[in-house]
Amino acid sequence: MGFDFEEAGPARVHYHGHRDRLRNRFREAGADALADYELLELALFSALPRRDTKPIAKALLATFGSLGEVLAASPTRLKEIDGVGDAVILQLKLMRAVAERLGRHEVRSRQVLGSWSTLLDYCRTAMAFEDREQFRILFLDKKNALIADEVQQRGTVDHTPVYPREVMRRALELSATALILVHNHPSGDPSPSRADIQMTKTLVDVGKPLGVTVHDHIIIGRDGHASFRGMGLM
């Protein structure tokens, strides 16, 4: 388990100038001028005001693989990294929450079907690096604007129970006329399973007599996504 602690004396001198240089590069050239580990160490300055954050940032990326996976990692796993304690975990979870909130705002402020890339970016941020399956539903009105974005179920590493009647009951409660189904595959492969295809067909069939259209079912993986409509599966 790692701990947050402060260092004084020579250790502080070692990284003091580096922090100033990194901040200046970010101010002058923006995020594109910084590597992922540099963005991460910059974000951890406030959590570890008297510690060199570069080795921690590099260790996080080496362990989890990407910024997205670092932000999605569980507190238990994060604490396995030397130097990571409650302050660092809070900062990482705050970063993820802000990214999700911004993505959700972008989706809410636009007509969903006309902003497909924005929707995919949001879903990837929210779900791609989860270690358990979750089933999310976007409820839309007659103009295909977002009414609600809800995680209906959370499951295991390879299965999430979905109850079509509960999905449609919630759609009617919200006066939604259309849905976009989204779930993640923690394995990383977004290819739909036979169970995914059958469940989608059931939801389409249940929704039709109720006047609720299922526009698409999107599966999010670490390295991409699959659209049922794009694949001709609905």
PDB file of C-alpha atoms in Angstrom:
ATOM      1  CA  MET A   1       0.000   0.000   0.000  1.00  0.00           C
ATOM      2  CA  GLY A   2       1.313   3.503  -0.798  1.00  0.00           C
ATOM      3  CA  PHE A   3       1.074   6.557   1.390  1.00  0.00           C
ATOM      4  CA  ASP A   4       1.030  10.307   0.809  1.00  0.00           C
ATOM      5  CA  PHE A   5       3.819  11.991   2.693  1.00  0.00           C
ATOM      6  CA  GLU A   6       5.871  15.163   2.525  1.00  0.00           C
ATOM      7  CA  GLU A   7       9.586  15.465   1.925  1.00  0.00           C
ATOM      8  CA  ALA A   8      11.732  18.455   2.791  1.00  0.00           C
ATOM      9  CA  GLY A   9      15.239  19.741   2.161  1.00  0.00           C
ATOM     10  CA  PRO A  10      17.198  18.499  -0.881  1.00  0.00           C
ATOM     11  CA  ALA A  11      14.305  16.379  -2.214  1.00  0.00           C
ATOM     12  CA  ARG A  12      12.206  19.488  -2.689  1.00  0.00           C
ATOM     13  CA  VAL A  13      14.985  21.292  -4.560  1.00  0.00           C
ATOM     14  CA  HIS A  14      15.247  18.352  -6.976  1.00  0.00           C
ATOM     15  CA  TYR A  15      11.802  18.864  -8.502  1.00  0.00           C
ATOM     16  CA  HIS A  16      10.946  22.472  -7.681  1.00  0.00           C
ATOM     17  CA  GLY A  17      12.303  23.886 -10.957  1.00  0.00           C
ATOM     18  CA  HIS A  18      10.814  20.985 -12.923  1.00  0.00           C
ATOM     19  CA  ARG A  19       7.322  21.877 -11.703  1.00  0.00           C
ATOM     20  CA  ASP A  20       7.734  25.474 -12.825  1.00  0.00           C
ATOM     21  CA  ARG A  21       8.975  24.396 -16.257  1.00  0.00           C
ATOM     22  CA  LEU A  22       6.128  21.928 -16.699  1.00  0.00           C
ATOM     23  CA  ARG A  23       3.518  24.506 -15.709  1.00  0.00           C
ATOM     24  CA  ASN A  24       5.013  27.022 -18.141  1.00  0.00           C
ATOM     25  CA  ARG A  25       4.997  24.509 -21.008  1.00  0.00           C
ATOM     26  CA  PHE A  26       1.337  23.787 -20.339  1.00  0.00           C
ATOM     27  CA  ARG A  27       0.451  27.497 -20.195  1.00  0.00           C
ATOM     28  CA  GLU A  28       2.364  28.395 -23.337  1.00  0.00           C
ATOM     29  CA  ALA A  29       1.899  25.360 -25.582  1.00  0.00           C
ATOM     30  CA  GLY A  30      -1.148  23.574 -24.170  1.00  0.00           C
ATOM     31  CA  ALA A  31      -1.846  19.938 -23.403  1.00  0.00           C
ATOM     32  CA  ASP A  32      -0.684  18.674 -26.798  1.00  0.00           C
ATOM     33  CA  ALA A  33       2.875  19.653 -25.914  1.00  0.00           C
ATOM     34  CA  LEU A  34       2.905  17.311 -22.915  1.00  0.00           C
ATOM     35  CA  ALA A  35       3.189  13.536 -22.825  1.00  0.00           C
ATOM     36  CA  ASP A  36       0.519  11.602 -20.943  1.00  0.00           C
ATOM     37  CA  TYR A  37       2.757  11.070 -17.934  1.00  0.00           C
ATOM     38  CA  GLU A  38       3.496  14.820 -17.826  1.00  0.00           C
ATOM     39  CA  LEU A  39      -0.188  15.706 -17.812  1.00  0.00           C
ATOM     40  CA  LEU A  40      -0.703  13.200 -15.021  1.00  0.00           C
ATOM     41  CA  GLU A  41       2.196  14.455 -12.927  1.00  0.00           C
ATOM     42  CA  LEU A  42       0.986  18.028 -13.429  1.00  0.00           C
ATOM     43  CA  ALA A  43      -2.474  17.028 -12.212  1.00  0.00           C
ATOM     44  CA  LEU A  44      -0.952  15.461  -9.087  1.00  0.00           C
ATOM     45  CA  PHE A  45       0.984  18.566  -8.010  1.00  0.00           C
ATOM     46  CA  SER A  46      -1.805  19.730  -5.703  1.00  0.00           C
ATOM     47  CA  ALA A  47      -2.280  16.260  -4.190  1.00  0.00           C
ATOM     48  CA  LEU A  48       1.458  15.888  -3.467  1.00  0.00           C
ATOM     49  CA  PRO A  49       2.787  19.418  -2.931  1.00  0.00           C
ATOM     50  CA  ARG A  50       6.147  18.234  -1.536  1.00  0.00           C
ATOM     51  CA  ARG A  51       6.875  15.129  -3.532  1.00  0.00           C
ATOM     52  CA  ASP A  52       8.210  14.440  -7.024  1.00  0.00           C
ATOM     53  CA  THR A  53       5.161  13.275  -8.964  1.00  0.00           C
ATOM     54  CA  LYS A  54       6.982  12.127 -12.127  1.00  0.00           C
ATOM     55  CA  PRO A  55       7.852   8.593 -10.917  1.00  0.00           C
ATOM     56  CA  ILE A  56       4.322   8.143  -9.566  1.00  0.00           C
ATOM     57  CA  ALA A  57       2.751   9.268 -12.856  1.00  0.00           C
ATOM     58  CA  LYS A  58       5.023   6.945 -14.842  1.00  0.00           C
ATOM     59  CA  ALA A  59       4.308   4.034 -12.499  1.00  0.00           C
ATOM     60  CA  LEU A  60       0.557   4.567 -12.833  1.00  0.00           C
ATOM     61  CA  LEU A  61       0.715   4.545 -16.628  1.00  0.00           C
ATOM     62  CA  ALA A  62       3.078   1.565 -16.711  1.00  0.00           C
ATOM     63  CA  THR A  63       0.731  -0.401 -14.465  1.00  0.00           C
ATOM     64  CA  PHE A  64      -2.629   0.485 -15.979  1.00  0.00           C
ATOM     65  CA  GLY A  65      -1.698   1.290 -19.576  1.00  0.00           C
ATOM     66  CA  SER A  66      -3.401   4.600 -20.333  1.00  0.00           C
ATOM     67  CA  LEU A  67      -4.797   7.748 -18.749  1.00  0.00           C
ATOM     68  CA  GLY A  68      -8.322   6.396 -19.062  1.00  0.00           C
ATOM     69  CA  GLU A  69      -7.405   3.187 -17.281  1.00  0.00           C
ATOM     70  CA  VAL A  70      -5.607   5.093 -14.518  1.00  0.00           C
ATOM     71  CA  LEU A  71      -8.681   7.235 -13.876  1.00  0.00           C
ATOM     72  CA  ALA A  72     -10.988   4.195 -13.892  1.00  0.00           C
ATOM     73  CA  ALA A  73      -8.828   1.991 -11.664  1.00  0.00           C
ATOM     74  CA  SER A  74     -10.236   1.028  -8.278  1.00  0.00           C
ATOM     75  CA  PRO A  75      -8.818   2.661  -5.121  1.00  0.00           C
ATOM     76  CA  THR A  76      -7.586  -0.734  -3.969  1.00  0.00           C
ATOM     77  CA  ARG A  77      -5.499  -1.238  -7.096  1.00  0.00           C
ATOM     78  CA  LEU A  78      -4.296   2.369  -7.146  1.00  0.00           C
ATOM     79  CA  LYS A  79      -2.953   2.025  -3.607  1.00  0.00           C
ATOM     80  CA  GLU A  80      -0.666  -0.741  -4.809  1.00  0.00           C
ATOM     81  CA  ILE A  81       1.447   1.972  -6.466  1.00  0.00           C
ATOM     82  CA  ASP A  82       4.161   3.421  -4.232  1.00  0.00           C
ATOM     83  CA  GLY A  83       3.278   6.985  -3.267  1.00  0.00           C
ATOM     84  CA  VAL A  84      -0.439   6.687  -4.030  1.00  0.00           C
ATOM     85  CA  GLY A  85      -2.649   7.404  -1.048  1.00  0.00           C
ATOM     86  CA  ASP A  86      -6.003   9.007  -0.389  1.00  0.00           C
ATOM     87  CA  ALA A  87      -5.037  12.456  -1.700  1.00  0.00           C
ATOM     88  CA  VAL A  88      -3.896  11.075  -5.061  1.00  0.00           C
ATOM     89  CA  ILE A  89      -6.932   8.836  -5.380  1.00  0.00           C
ATOM     90  CA  LEU A  90      -9.261  11.756  -4.665  1.00  0.00           C
ATOM     91  CA  GLN A  91      -7.526  13.831  -7.342  1.00  0.00           C
ATOM     92  CA  LEU A  92      -7.774  11.032  -9.930  1.00  0.00           C
ATOM     93  CA  LYS A  93     -11.440  10.385  -9.201  1.00  0.00           C
ATOM     94  CA  LEU A  94     -12.149  14.110  -9.389  1.00  0.00           C
ATOM     95  CA  MET A  95     -10.481  14.245 -12.817  1.00  0.00           C
ATOM     96  CA  ARG A  96     -12.651  11.398 -14.037  1.00  0.00           C
ATOM     97  CA  ALA A  97     -15.817  12.958 -12.632  1.00  0.00           C
ATOM     98  CA  VAL A  98     -15.068  16.265 -14.371  1.00  0.00           C
ATOM     99  CA  ALA A  99     -14.402  14.502 -17.699  1.00  0.00           C
ATOM    100  CA  GLU A 100     -17.682  12.586 -17.440  1.00  0.00           C
ATOM    101  CA  ARG A 101     -19.617  15.702 -16.459  1.00  0.00           C
ATOM    102  CA  LEU A 102     -18.247  17.642 -19.417  1.00  0.00           C
ATOM    103  CA  GLY A 103     -19.031  14.777 -21.789  1.00  0.00           C
ATOM    104  CA  ARG A 104     -22.567  14.461 -20.442  1.00  0.00           C
ATOM    105  CA  HIS A 105     -23.104  18.202 -20.896  1.00  0.00           C
ATOM    106  CA  GLU A 106     -21.961  17.991 -24.517  1.00  0.00           C
ATOM    107  CA  VAL A 107     -24.399  15.152 -25.169  1.00  0.00           C
ATOM    108  CA  ARG A 108     -27.276  16.930 -23.421  1.00  0.00           C
ATOM    109  CA  SER A 109     -26.733  20.175 -25.309  1.00  0.00           C
ATOM    110  CA  ARG A 110     -27.059  18.570 -28.750  1.00  0.00           C
ATOM    111  CA  GLN A 111     -29.418  16.418 -30.762  1.00  0.00           C
ATOM    112  CA  VAL A 112     -27.983  13.003 -29.967  1.00  0.00           C
ATOM    113  CA  LEU A 113     -28.264  11.332 -33.372  1.00  0.00           C
ATOM    114  CA  GLY A 114     -26.633  14.342 -34.997  1.00  0.00           C
ATOM    115  CA  SER A 115     -23.673  14.286 -32.602  1.00  0.00           C
ATOM    116  CA  TRP A 116     -22.580  10.677 -32.842  1.00  0.00           C
ATOM    117  CA  SER A 117     -18.859  11.264 -32.264  1.00  0.00           C
ATOM    118  CA  THR A 118     -19.638  13.308 -29.151  1.00  0.00           C
ATOM    119  CA  LEU A 119     -21.855  10.518 -27.848  1.00  0.00           C
ATOM    120  CA  LEU A 120     -19.173   7.894 -28.478  1.00  0.00           C
ATOM    121  CA  ASP A 121     -16.524  10.015 -26.757  1.00  0.00           C
ATOM    122  CA  TYR A 122     -18.753  10.369 -23.717  1.00  0.00           C
ATOM    123  CA  CYS A 123     -19.562   6.659 -23.549  1.00  0.00           C
ATOM    124  CA  ARG A 124     -15.907   5.756 -23.899  1.00  0.00           C
ATOM    125  CA  THR A 125     -14.950   8.118 -21.063  1.00  0.00           C
ATOM    126  CA  ALA A 126     -17.703   6.772 -18.830  1.00  0.00           C
ATOM    127  CA  MET A 127     -17.441   3.042 -19.557  1.00  0.00           C
ATOM    128  CA  ALA A 128     -14.499   1.828 -21.623  1.00  0.00           C
ATOM    129  CA  PHE A 129     -12.180   1.070 -18.723  1.00  0.00           C
ATOM    130  CA  GLU A 130     -14.627  -0.309 -16.186  1.00  0.00           C
ATOM    131  CA  ASP A 131     -13.666  -3.754 -14.886  1.00  0.00           C
ATOM    132  CA  ARG A 132     -17.312  -4.866 -14.676  1.00  0.00           C
ATOM    133  CA  GLU A 133     -20.036  -4.760 -17.290  1.00  0.00           C
ATOM    134  CA  GLN A 134     -22.629  -2.042 -16.980  1.00  0.00           C
ATOM    135  CA  PHE A 135     -25.758  -1.466 -19.012  1.00  0.00           C
ATOM    136  CA  ARG A 136     -26.527   2.182 -19.732  1.00  0.00           C
ATOM    137  CA  ILE A 137     -29.607   3.603 -21.434  1.00  0.00           C
ATOM    138  CA  LEU A 138     -29.959   6.991 -23.096  1.00  0.00           C
ATOM    139  CA  PHE A 139     -33.618   8.011 -23.061  1.00  0.00           C
ATOM    140  CA  LEU A 140     -34.596  10.375 -25.904  1.00  0.00           C
ATOM    141  CA  ASP A 141     -37.603  12.544 -26.682  1.00  0.00           C
ATOM    142  CA  LYS A 142     -39.378  12.976 -30.029  1.00  0.00           C
ATOM    143  CA  LYS A 143     -36.619  15.301 -31.241  1.00  0.00           C
ATOM    144  CA  ASN A 144     -33.953  12.788 -30.215  1.00  0.00           C
ATOM    145  CA  ALA A 145     -32.731  15.103 -27.463  1.00  0.00           C
ATOM    146  CA  LEU A 146     -31.497  13.455 -24.297  1.00  0.00           C
ATOM    147  CA  ILE A 147     -34.010  13.201 -21.456  1.00  0.00           C
ATOM    148  CA  ALA A 148     -31.955  11.004 -19.143  1.00  0.00           C
ATOM    149  CA  ASP A 149     -28.779   8.949 -19.068  1.00  0.00           C
ATOM    150  CA  GLU A 150     -29.019   6.092 -16.592  1.00  0.00           C
ATOM    151  CA  VAL A 151     -26.993   3.027 -15.677  1.00  0.00           C
ATOM    152  CA  GLN A 152     -29.692   0.393 -15.325  1.00  0.00           C
ATOM    153  CA  GLN A 153     -27.589  -2.580 -14.258  1.00  0.00           C
ATOM    154  CA  ARG A 154     -24.061  -3.479 -13.187  1.00  0.00           C
ATOM    155  CA  GLY A 155     -22.859  -7.024 -13.619  1.00  0.00           C
ATOM    156  CA  THR A 156     -19.766  -9.207 -13.662  1.00  0.00           C
ATOM    157  CA  VAL A 157     -16.718  -9.186 -15.905  1.00  0.00           C
ATOM    158  CA  ASP A 158     -18.697 -10.763 -18.743  1.00  0.00           C
ATOM    159  CA  HIS A 159     -22.410 -10.519 -17.986  1.00  0.00           C
ATOM    160  CA  THR A 160     -25.010  -7.926 -17.053  1.00  0.00           C
ATOM    161  CA  PRO A 161     -28.634  -8.916 -16.393  1.00  0.00           C
ATOM    162  CA  VAL A 162     -31.104  -6.843 -18.410  1.00  0.00           C
ATOM    163  CA  TYR A 163     -34.867  -6.858 -17.780  1.00  0.00           C
ATOM    164  CA  PRO A 164     -36.777  -5.587 -20.846  1.00  0.00           C
ATOM    165  CA  ARG A 165     -40.000  -4.837 -18.952  1.00  0.00           C
ATOM    166  CA  GLU A 166     -38.095  -2.679 -16.448  1.00  0.00           C
ATOM    167  CA  VAL A 167     -36.369  -0.835 -19.274  1.00  0.00           C
ATOM    168  CA  MET A 168     -39.656  -0.036 -20.983  1.00  0.00           C
ATOM    169  CA  ARG A 169     -41.368   0.848 -17.704  1.00  0.00           C
ATOM    170  CA  ARG A 170     -38.660   3.448 -17.109  1.00  0.00           C
ATOM    171  CA  ALA A 171     -38.972   4.747 -20.681  1.00  0.00           C
ATOM    172  CA  LEU A 172     -42.707   5.303 -20.178  1.00  0.00           C
ATOM    173  CA  GLU A 173     -42.100   7.010 -16.830  1.00  0.00           C
ATOM    174  CA  LEU A 174     -39.790   9.476 -18.570  1.00  0.00           C
ATOM    175  CA  SER A 175     -42.101   9.883 -21.590  1.00  0.00           C
ATOM    176  CA  ALA A 176     -39.230   8.743 -23.791  1.00  0.00           C
ATOM    177  CA  THR A 177     -40.008   7.748 -27.362  1.00  0.00           C
ATOM    178  CA  ALA A 178     -36.584   6.332 -28.233  1.00  0.00           C
ATOM    179  CA  LEU A 179     -33.618   4.636 -26.597  1.00  0.00           C
ATOM    180  CA  ILE A 180     -29.955   4.093 -27.280  1.00  0.00           C
ATOM    181  CA  LEU A 181     -28.575   1.088 -25.417  1.00  0.00           C
ATOM    182  CA  VAL A 182     -24.934   1.091 -24.363  1.00  0.00           C
ATOM    183  CA  HIS A 183     -22.865  -1.468 -22.520  1.00  0.00           C
ATOM    184  CA  ASN A 184     -19.184  -2.192 -22.120  1.00  0.00           C
ATOM    185  CA  HIS A 185     -17.055  -5.281 -22.597  1.00  0.00           C
ATOM    186  CA  PRO A 186     -14.254  -5.299 -19.983  1.00  0.00           C
ATOM    187  CA  SER A 187     -12.407  -7.851 -22.134  1.00  0.00           C
ATOM    188  CA  GLY A 188     -11.739  -4.980 -24.550  1.00  0.00           C
ATOM    189  CA  ASP A 189     -13.356  -6.696 -27.549  1.00  0.00           C
ATOM    190  CA  PRO A 190     -16.578  -4.867 -28.508  1.00  0.00           C
ATOM    191  CA  SER A 191     -17.891  -7.704 -30.692  1.00  0.00           C
ATOM    192  CA  PRO A 192     -21.501  -8.535 -29.737  1.00  0.00           C
ATOM    193  CA  SER A 193     -22.239 -11.930 -28.241  1.00  0.00           C
ATOM    194  CA  ARG A 194     -25.220 -14.082 -29.170  1.00  0.00           C
ATOM    195  CA  ALA A 195     -26.818 -13.054 -25.858  1.00  0.00           C
ATOM    196  CA  ASP A 196     -26.276  -9.353 -26.703  1.00  0.00           C
ATOM    197  CA  ILE A 197     -28.020  -9.813 -30.043  1.00  0.00           C
ATOM    198  CA  GLN A 198     -30.967 -11.708 -28.548  1.00  0.00           C
ATOM    199  CA  MET A 199     -31.423  -9.212 -25.724  1.00  0.00           C
ATOM    200  CA  THR A 200     -31.443  -6.321 -28.203  1.00  0.00           C
ATOM    201  CA  LYS A 201     -34.046  -8.040 -30.374  1.00  0.00           C
ATOM    202  CA  THR A 202     -36.231  -8.597 -27.317  1.00  0.00           C
ATOM    203  CA  LEU A 203     -36.041  -4.924 -26.332  1.00  0.00           C
ATOM    204  CA  VAL A 204     -36.905  -3.852 -29.884  1.00  0.00           C
ATOM    205  CA  ASP A 205     -39.900  -6.195 -29.951  1.00  0.00           C
ATOM    206  CA  VAL A 206     -41.149  -5.134 -26.506  1.00  0.00           C
ATOM    207  CA  GLY A 207     -40.786  -1.444 -27.334  1.00  0.00           C
ATOM    208  CA  LYS A 208     -42.630  -1.430 -30.659  1.00  0.00           C
ATOM    209  CA  PRO A 209     -46.225  -1.724 -29.358  1.00  0.00           C
ATOM    210  CA  LEU A 210     -45.422   0.872 -26.693  1.00  0.00           C
ATOM    211  CA  GLY A 211     -44.205   3.421 -29.216  1.00  0.00           C
ATOM    212  CA  VAL A 212     -40.609   3.244 -27.962  1.00  0.00           C
ATOM    213  CA  THR A 213     -37.956   2.866 -30.672  1.00  0.00           C
ATOM    214  CA  VAL A 214     -34.524   1.400 -30.026  1.00  0.00           C
ATOM    215  CA  HIS A 215     -32.231   3.436 -32.271  1.00  0.00           C
ATOM    216  CA  ASP A 216     -29.050   1.484 -31.611  1.00  0.00           C
ATOM    217  CA  HIS A 217     -27.123  -0.698 -29.231  1.00  0.00           C
ATOM    218  CA  ILE A 218     -23.489   0.309 -28.795  1.00  0.00           C
ATOM    219  CA  ILE A 219     -20.862  -1.894 -27.208  1.00  0.00           C
ATOM    220  CA  ILE A 220     -17.852  -0.046 -25.831  1.00  0.00           C
ATOM    221  CA  GLY A 221     -14.432  -1.709 -25.610  1.00  0.00           C
ATOM    222  CA  ARG A 222     -11.031  -0.382 -24.639  1.00  0.00           C
ATOM    223  CA  ASP A 223      -9.924  -0.132 -28.245  1.00  0.00           C
ATOM    224  CA  GLY A 224     -13.124   0.657 -30.088  1.00  0.00           C
ATOM    225  CA  HIS A 225     -16.859   0.188 -30.278  1.00  0.00           C
ATOM    226  CA  ALA A 226     -19.498  -1.801 -32.147  1.00  0.00           C
ATOM    227  CA  SER A 227     -22.813  -0.383 -33.341  1.00  0.00           C
ATOM    228  CA  PHE A 228     -25.615  -2.873 -33.905  1.00  0.00           C
ATOM    229  CA  ARG A 229     -27.221  -0.617 -36.488  1.00  0.00           C
ATOM    230  CA  GLY A 230     -23.891  -0.065 -38.216  1.00  0.00           C
ATOM    231  CA  MET A 231     -23.356  -3.834 -38.319  1.00  0.00           C
ATOM    232  CA  GLY A 232     -26.818  -4.461 -39.767  1.00  0.00           C
ATOM    233  CA  LEU A 233     -28.010  -6.294 -36.640  1.00  0.00           C
ATOM    234  CA  MET A 234     -31.125  -4.139 -36.259  1.00  0.00           C
TER     235      MET A 234
END
